[in-house]
mmCIF file with all atom_site columns, C-alpha atoms in Angstrom:
data_model
loop_
_atom_site.group_PDB
_atom_site.id
_atom_site.type_symbol
_atom_site.label_atom_id
_atom_site.label_alt_id
_atom_site.label_comp_id
_atom_site.label_asym_id
_atom_site.label_entity_id
_atom_site.label_seq_id
_atom_site.pdbx_PDB_ins_code
_atom_site.Cartn_x
_atom_site.Cartn_y
_atom_site.Cartn_z
_atom_site.occupancy
_atom_site.B_iso_or_equiv
_atom_site.pdbx_formal_charge
_atom_site.auth_seq_id
_atom_site.auth_comp_id
_atom_site.auth_asym_id
_atom_site.auth_atom_id
_atom_site.pdbx_PDB_model_num
ATOM 1  C CA . PHE A 1 1  ? 66.025 -47.497 -6.385  1.00 0.00 ? 1  PHE A CA 1
ATOM 2  C CA . GLY A 1 2  ? 67.979 -50.297 -6.842  1.00 0.00 ? 2  GLY A CA 1
ATOM 3  C CA . LYS A 1 3  ? 68.584 -52.312 -3.843  1.00 0.00 ? 3  LYS A CA 1
ATOM 4  C CA . PHE A 1 4  ? 65.787 -50.428 -1.626  1.00 0.00 ? 4  PHE A CA 1
ATOM 5  C CA . SER A 1 5  ? 62.969 -52.355 -0.438  1.00 0.00 ? 5  SER A CA 1
ATOM 6  C CA . PRO A 1 6  ? 59.458 -50.448 0.379   1.00 0.00 ? 6  PRO A CA 1
ATOM 7  C CA . ALA A 1 7  ? 60.746 -50.450 3.547   1.00 0.00 ? 7  ALA A CA 1
ATOM 8  C CA . ASP A 1 8  ? 64.128 -48.892 3.096   1.00 0.00 ? 8  ASP A CA 1
ATOM 9  C CA . ILE A 1 9  ? 61.970 -45.724 0.584   1.00 0.00 ? 9  ILE A CA 1
ATOM 10 C CA . GLU A 1 10 ? 59.578 -45.484 3.477   1.00 0.00 ? 10 GLU A CA 1
ATOM 11 C CA . LYS A 1 11 ? 62.116 -45.263 6.267   1.00 0.00 ? 11 LYS A CA 1
ATOM 12 C CA . ILE A 1 12 ? 64.043 -43.124 3.417   1.00 0.00 ? 12 ILE A CA 1
ATOM 13 C CA . ILE A 1 13 ? 61.130 -40.185 3.493   1.00 0.00 ? 13 ILE A CA 1
ATOM 14 C CA . ASN A 1 14 ? 60.401 -40.289 7.208   1.00 0.00 ? 14 ASN A CA 1
ATOM 15 C CA . GLU A 1 15 ? 64.244 -39.616 7.620   1.00 0.00 ? 15 GLU A CA 1
ATOM 16 C CA . ALA A 1 16 ? 63.827 -37.216 5.311   1.00 0.00 ? 16 ALA A CA 1
ATOM 17 C CA . ALA A 1 17 ? 60.605 -35.487 6.165   1.00 0.00 ? 17 ALA A CA 1
ATOM 18 C CA . LEU A 1 18 ? 61.954 -35.271 9.896   1.00 0.00 ? 18 LEU A CA 1
ATOM 19 C CA . GLU A 1 19 ? 65.524 -33.816 8.963   1.00 0.00 ? 19 GLU A CA 1
ATOM 20 C CA . ALA A 1 20 ? 63.169 -30.830 6.756   1.00 0.00 ? 20 ALA A CA 1
ATOM 21 C CA . CYS A 1 21 ? 61.547 -30.643 9.801   1.00 0.00 ? 21 CYS A CA 1
ATOM 22 C CA . ASN A 1 22 ? 63.822 -29.883 11.560  1.00 0.00 ? 22 ASN A CA 1
ATOM 23 C CA . LYS A 1 23 ? 65.469 -27.144 9.526   1.00 0.00 ? 23 LYS A CA 1
ATOM 24 C CA . GLY A 1 24 ? 61.981 -25.838 8.825   1.00 0.00 ? 24 GLY A CA 1
ATOM 25 C CA . SER A 1 25 ? 61.717 -26.564 5.073   1.00 0.00 ? 25 SER A CA 1
ATOM 26 C CA . LYS A 1 26 ? 60.204 -28.550 2.869   1.00 0.00 ? 26 LYS A CA 1
ATOM 27 C CA . ILE A 1 27 ? 61.221 -32.284 1.583   1.00 0.00 ? 27 ILE A CA 1
ATOM 28 C CA . THR A 1 28 ? 63.632 -31.405 -1.006  1.00 0.00 ? 28 THR A CA 1
ATOM 29 C CA . LEU A 1 29 ? 65.488 -33.627 -3.763  1.00 0.00 ? 29 LEU A CA 1
ATOM 30 C CA . ASP A 1 30 ? 68.932 -32.381 -1.515  1.00 0.00 ? 30 ASP A CA 1
ATOM 31 C CA . ILE A 1 31 ? 67.358 -33.780 1.693   1.00 0.00 ? 31 ILE A CA 1
ATOM 32 C CA . ILE A 1 32 ? 66.127 -36.700 -0.198  1.00 0.00 ? 32 ILE A CA 1
ATOM 33 C CA . GLN A 1 33 ? 69.405 -37.377 -1.647  1.00 0.00 ? 33 GLN A CA 1
ATOM 34 C CA . LYS A 1 34 ? 71.065 -36.767 1.456   1.00 0.00 ? 34 LYS A CA 1
ATOM 35 C CA . VAL A 1 35 ? 69.820 -39.224 3.239   1.00 0.00 ? 35 VAL A CA 1
ATOM 36 C CA . ILE A 1 36 ? 69.931 -42.160 0.587   1.00 0.00 ? 36 ILE A CA 1
ATOM 37 C CA . ASN A 1 37 ? 73.535 -41.352 0.938   1.00 0.00 ? 37 ASN A CA 1
ATOM 38 C CA . ASN A 1 38 ? 73.440 -42.183 4.407   1.00 0.00 ? 38 ASN A CA 1
ATOM 39 C CA . ALA A 1 39 ? 70.792 -45.332 3.827   1.00 0.00 ? 39 ALA A CA 1
ATOM 40 C CA . TYR A 1 40 ? 72.273 -49.335 3.085   1.00 0.00 ? 40 TYR A CA 1
ATOM 41 C CA . PRO A 1 41 ? 69.094 -51.005 0.973   1.00 0.00 ? 41 PRO A CA 1
ATOM 42 C CA . SER A 1 42 ? 68.738 -53.647 2.722   1.00 0.00 ? 42 SER A CA 1
ATOM 43 C CA . VAL A 1 43 ? 68.353 -55.862 -0.271  1.00 0.00 ? 43 VAL A CA 1
ATOM 44 C CA . THR A 1 44 ? 71.301 -58.450 -0.775  1.00 0.00 ? 44 THR A CA 1
ATOM 45 C CA . ASN A 1 45 ? 72.094 -59.893 -4.016  1.00 0.00 ? 45 ASN A CA 1
ATOM 46 C CA . GLU A 1 46 ? 71.609 -63.355 -2.416  1.00 0.00 ? 46 GLU A CA 1
ATOM 47 C CA . ILE A 1 47 ? 67.947 -61.679 -2.177  1.00 0.00 ? 47 ILE A CA 1
ATOM 48 C CA . LEU A 1 48 ? 67.852 -60.564 -5.797  1.00 0.00 ? 48 LEU A CA 1
ATOM 49 C CA . LEU A 1 49 ? 68.651 -63.728 -7.032  1.00 0.00 ? 49 LEU A CA 1
ATOM 50 C CA . ALA A 1 50 ? 66.585 -66.564 -4.340  1.00 0.00 ? 50 ALA A CA 1
ATOM 51 C CA . ASN A 1 51 ? 63.768 -64.477 -6.254  1.00 0.00 ? 51 ASN A CA 1
ATOM 52 C CA . GLU A 1 52 ? 64.970 -65.078 -10.088 1.00 0.00 ? 52 GLU A CA 1
ATOM 53 C CA . GLU A 1 53 ? 65.497 -68.253 -9.152  1.00 0.00 ? 53 GLU A CA 1
ATOM 54 C CA . PHE A 1 54 ? 62.224 -68.744 -7.868  1.00 0.00 ? 54 PHE A CA 1
ATOM 55 C CA . LYS A 1 55 ? 60.570 -66.366 -10.631 1.00 0.00 ? 55 LYS A CA 1
ATOM 56 C CA . LYS A 1 56 ? 61.889 -69.553 -12.671 1.00 0.00 ? 56 LYS A CA 1
ATOM 57 C CA . SER A 1 57 ? 60.653 -71.986 -10.679 1.00 0.00 ? 57 SER A CA 1
ATOM 58 C CA . HIS A 1 58 ? 57.196 -70.737 -10.590 1.00 0.00 ? 58 HIS A CA 1
ATOM 59 C CA . PRO A 1 59 ? 56.289 -68.794 -13.887 1.00 0.00 ? 59 PRO A CA 1
ATOM 60 C CA . HIS A 1 60 ? 52.808 -68.569 -12.939 1.00 0.00 ? 60 HIS A CA 1
ATOM 61 C CA . THR A 1 61 ? 53.463 -66.383 -9.851  1.00 0.00 ? 61 THR A CA 1
ATOM 62 C CA . LYS A 1 62 ? 52.502 -62.828 -10.491 1.00 0.00 ? 62 LYS A CA 1
ATOM 63 C CA . GLU A 1 63 ? 54.429 -59.812 -9.599  1.00 0.00 ? 63 GLU A CA 1
ATOM 64 C CA . ALA A 1 64 ? 53.443 -57.827 -6.665  1.00 0.00 ? 64 ALA A CA 1
#
């Protein structure tokens, strides 16, 4: 999902579920794709760079 945070992904799934419910259908890949196409990731390039710099300066930190 690239620059989508876990919270962004949760929001996408919730919106897809709501849309499916409104249509009286199950969640489909088409619905999820439509929601993704209208979503904006909250992780910026600056955040990614800062994260990489942190990892370099703290090599013993475990990733979640």
